[in-house]
Amino acid sequence: MLKNSKGFSSFSVNDVPKAKDFYQNSLGLTVKDNPMGLIELEIPGSSNVLVYPKPNHEPATFTVLNFPVDDIEATVDDLTNKGISFEQYDEEYLKTDEKGISKDNGGPSIAWFKDPAGNILSVIQIDASSK
């Protein structure tokens, strides 16, 4: 039934103009205004992501958007220089280094950060062999 449907993801924010500024200027994404007061994040090679306003928005407790990168160290440094703070974890199964990068925890190197609405995003290093 949905086999040929081109699905897309969406999530809410409490302030669309603030979100637009963050995704466009801090992350460098192309952001399109939607006539319904929404924005669309253009993700090369993927469907656009719809970001919509929600007055009683509560951030998800999970990662809503992952950005694969070739060099997580350089990406984290670049985003940190733009004022983005990375989450720090020191749990039994999840630890991050001083930059906020989780390495050798049973999966790829990954670092989490939040958008202005508190949504959790990540940069994740994808090895060349898995591309």
Short mmCIF file of C-alpha atoms in Angstrom, two decimals:
data_model
loop_
_atom_site.label_atom_id
_atom_site.label_comp_id
_atom_site.label_asym_id
_atom_site.label_seq_id
_atom_site.Cartn_x
_atom_site.Cartn_y
_atom_site.Cartn_z
CA MET A 1 0.00 0.00 0.00
CA LEU A 2 2.72 2.52 0.93
CA LYS A 3 5.50 0.85 -1.03
CA ASN A 4 5.74 3.71 -3.54
CA SER A 5 5.00 6.53 -1.10
CA LYS A 6 7.86 8.94 -0.54
CA GLY A 7 7.76 9.28 3.24
CA PHE A 8 9.24 12.21 5.11
CA SER A 9 9.98 13.11 8.69
CA SER A 10 8.77 16.04 10.75
CA PHE A 11 9.11 17.44 14.25
CA SER A 12 7.84 20.41 16.20
CA VAL A 13 9.46 23.55 17.57
CA ASN A 14 8.16 26.33 19.76
CA ASP A 15 9.59 29.18 17.64
CA VAL A 16 9.77 28.76 13.84
CA PRO A 17 11.85 31.92 13.11
CA LYS A 18 14.41 30.91 15.76
CA ALA A 19 14.52 27.38 14.33
CA LYS A 20 14.92 28.74 10.80
CA ASP A 21 17.86 30.89 11.88
CA PHE A 22 19.53 27.95 13.67
CA TYR A 23 19.14 25.43 10.86
CA GLN A 24 20.07 27.93 8.15
CA ASN A 25 22.82 29.98 9.78
CA SER A 26 24.30 27.70 12.45
CA LEU A 27 24.02 24.39 10.60
CA GLY A 28 24.26 25.76 7.05
CA LEU A 29 21.21 23.92 5.71
CA THR A 30 18.97 25.23 2.95
CA VAL A 31 15.67 26.12 4.59
CA LYS A 32 12.49 26.73 2.62
CA ASP A 33 9.48 28.62 3.91
CA ASN A 34 6.24 26.73 3.60
CA PRO A 35 3.05 28.71 2.93
CA MET A 36 1.41 27.17 6.02
CA GLY A 37 3.91 28.84 8.41
CA LEU A 38 6.19 25.83 8.47
CA ILE A 39 9.75 25.41 7.28
CA GLU A 40 11.34 22.60 5.32
CA LEU A 41 14.93 21.53 5.82
CA GLU A 42 16.45 20.44 2.52
CA ILE A 43 18.54 17.33 3.12
CA PRO A 44 20.59 16.40 0.03
CA GLY A 45 19.90 12.85 -1.12
CA SER A 46 16.88 12.53 1.17
CA SER A 47 13.36 13.82 1.64
CA ASN A 48 12.92 17.28 3.09
CA VAL A 49 12.21 17.42 6.82
CA LEU A 50 9.16 19.41 7.85
CA VAL A 51 9.47 21.61 10.96
CA TYR A 52 6.19 22.89 12.34
CA PRO A 53 5.16 25.19 15.18
CA LYS A 54 3.53 23.76 18.27
CA PRO A 55 2.64 26.14 21.10
CA ASN A 56 2.86 23.43 23.78
CA HIS A 57 5.98 21.88 22.23
CA GLU A 58 7.96 19.50 24.37
CA PRO A 59 11.26 18.23 22.96
CA ALA A 60 11.52 14.55 22.19
CA THR A 61 13.70 12.49 24.52
CA PHE A 62 15.33 10.79 21.52
CA THR A 63 17.33 11.89 18.47
CA VAL A 64 15.00 13.40 15.86
CA LEU A 65 17.60 14.05 13.14
CA ASN A 66 21.02 12.54 12.40
CA PHE A 67 23.63 14.08 10.11
CA PRO A 68 26.19 11.61 8.70
CA VAL A 69 29.66 13.17 8.44
CA ASP A 70 33.05 12.01 7.21
CA ASP A 71 35.09 13.60 10.03
CA ILE A 72 33.25 13.90 13.34
CA GLU A 73 36.16 15.66 15.09
CA ALA A 74 36.29 18.45 12.49
CA THR A 75 32.49 18.75 12.38
CA VAL A 76 32.19 19.01 16.17
CA ASP A 77 34.99 21.59 16.25
CA ASP A 78 33.30 23.63 13.51
CA LEU A 79 29.88 23.54 15.18
CA THR A 80 31.40 24.32 18.59
CA ASN A 81 33.06 27.37 17.04
CA LYS A 82 29.59 28.45 15.87
CA GLY A 83 28.34 28.34 19.47
CA ILE A 84 26.74 24.90 19.49
CA SER A 85 27.18 22.92 22.71
CA PHE A 86 27.39 19.16 22.64
CA GLU A 87 25.73 16.92 25.20
CA GLN A 88 27.90 15.16 27.77
CA TYR A 89 27.08 11.62 28.88
CA ASP A 90 28.76 9.53 31.54
CA GLU A 91 26.52 6.50 31.88
CA GLU A 92 27.35 2.82 32.06
CA TYR A 93 26.70 2.20 28.35
CA LEU A 94 27.19 5.70 27.01
CA LYS A 95 30.18 7.92 27.58
CA THR A 96 31.37 10.98 25.70
CA ASP A 97 34.76 12.64 25.63
CA GLU A 98 35.46 16.28 26.52
CA LYS A 99 34.09 17.39 23.12
CA GLY A 100 30.88 15.40 23.55
CA ILE A 101 31.81 12.61 21.14
CA SER A 102 30.88 9.02 21.95
CA LYS A 103 33.55 6.65 20.62
CA ASP A 104 34.06 2.91 21.02
CA ASN A 105 30.70 2.42 22.72
CA GLY A 106 29.63 -0.44 20.46
CA GLY A 107 28.63 1.71 17.51
CA PRO A 108 29.84 4.53 15.29
CA SER A 109 31.30 7.74 16.69
CA ILE A 110 28.42 10.10 17.41
CA ALA A 111 27.86 13.44 19.14
CA TRP A 112 24.51 14.89 20.19
CA PHE A 113 23.40 18.51 20.41
CA LYS A 114 20.11 20.37 20.70
CA ASP A 115 18.31 22.87 18.53
CA PRO A 116 16.82 26.02 20.14
CA ALA A 117 13.57 24.12 20.88
CA GLY A 118 15.47 21.39 22.75
CA ASN A 119 15.16 18.74 20.03
CA ILE A 120 18.07 16.30 20.03
CA LEU A 121 20.16 16.13 16.84
CA SER A 122 23.38 14.27 16.13
CA VAL A 123 26.39 14.16 13.90
CA ILE A 124 27.48 10.61 13.25
CA GLN A 125 30.65 9.46 11.54
CA ILE A 126 29.96 7.00 8.77
CA ASP A 127 33.00 4.95 7.81
CA ALA A 128 33.87 4.86 4.11
CA SER A 129 33.39 1.08 4.11
CA SER A 130 29.71 1.45 5.08
CA LYS A 131 28.82 4.01 2.39
#
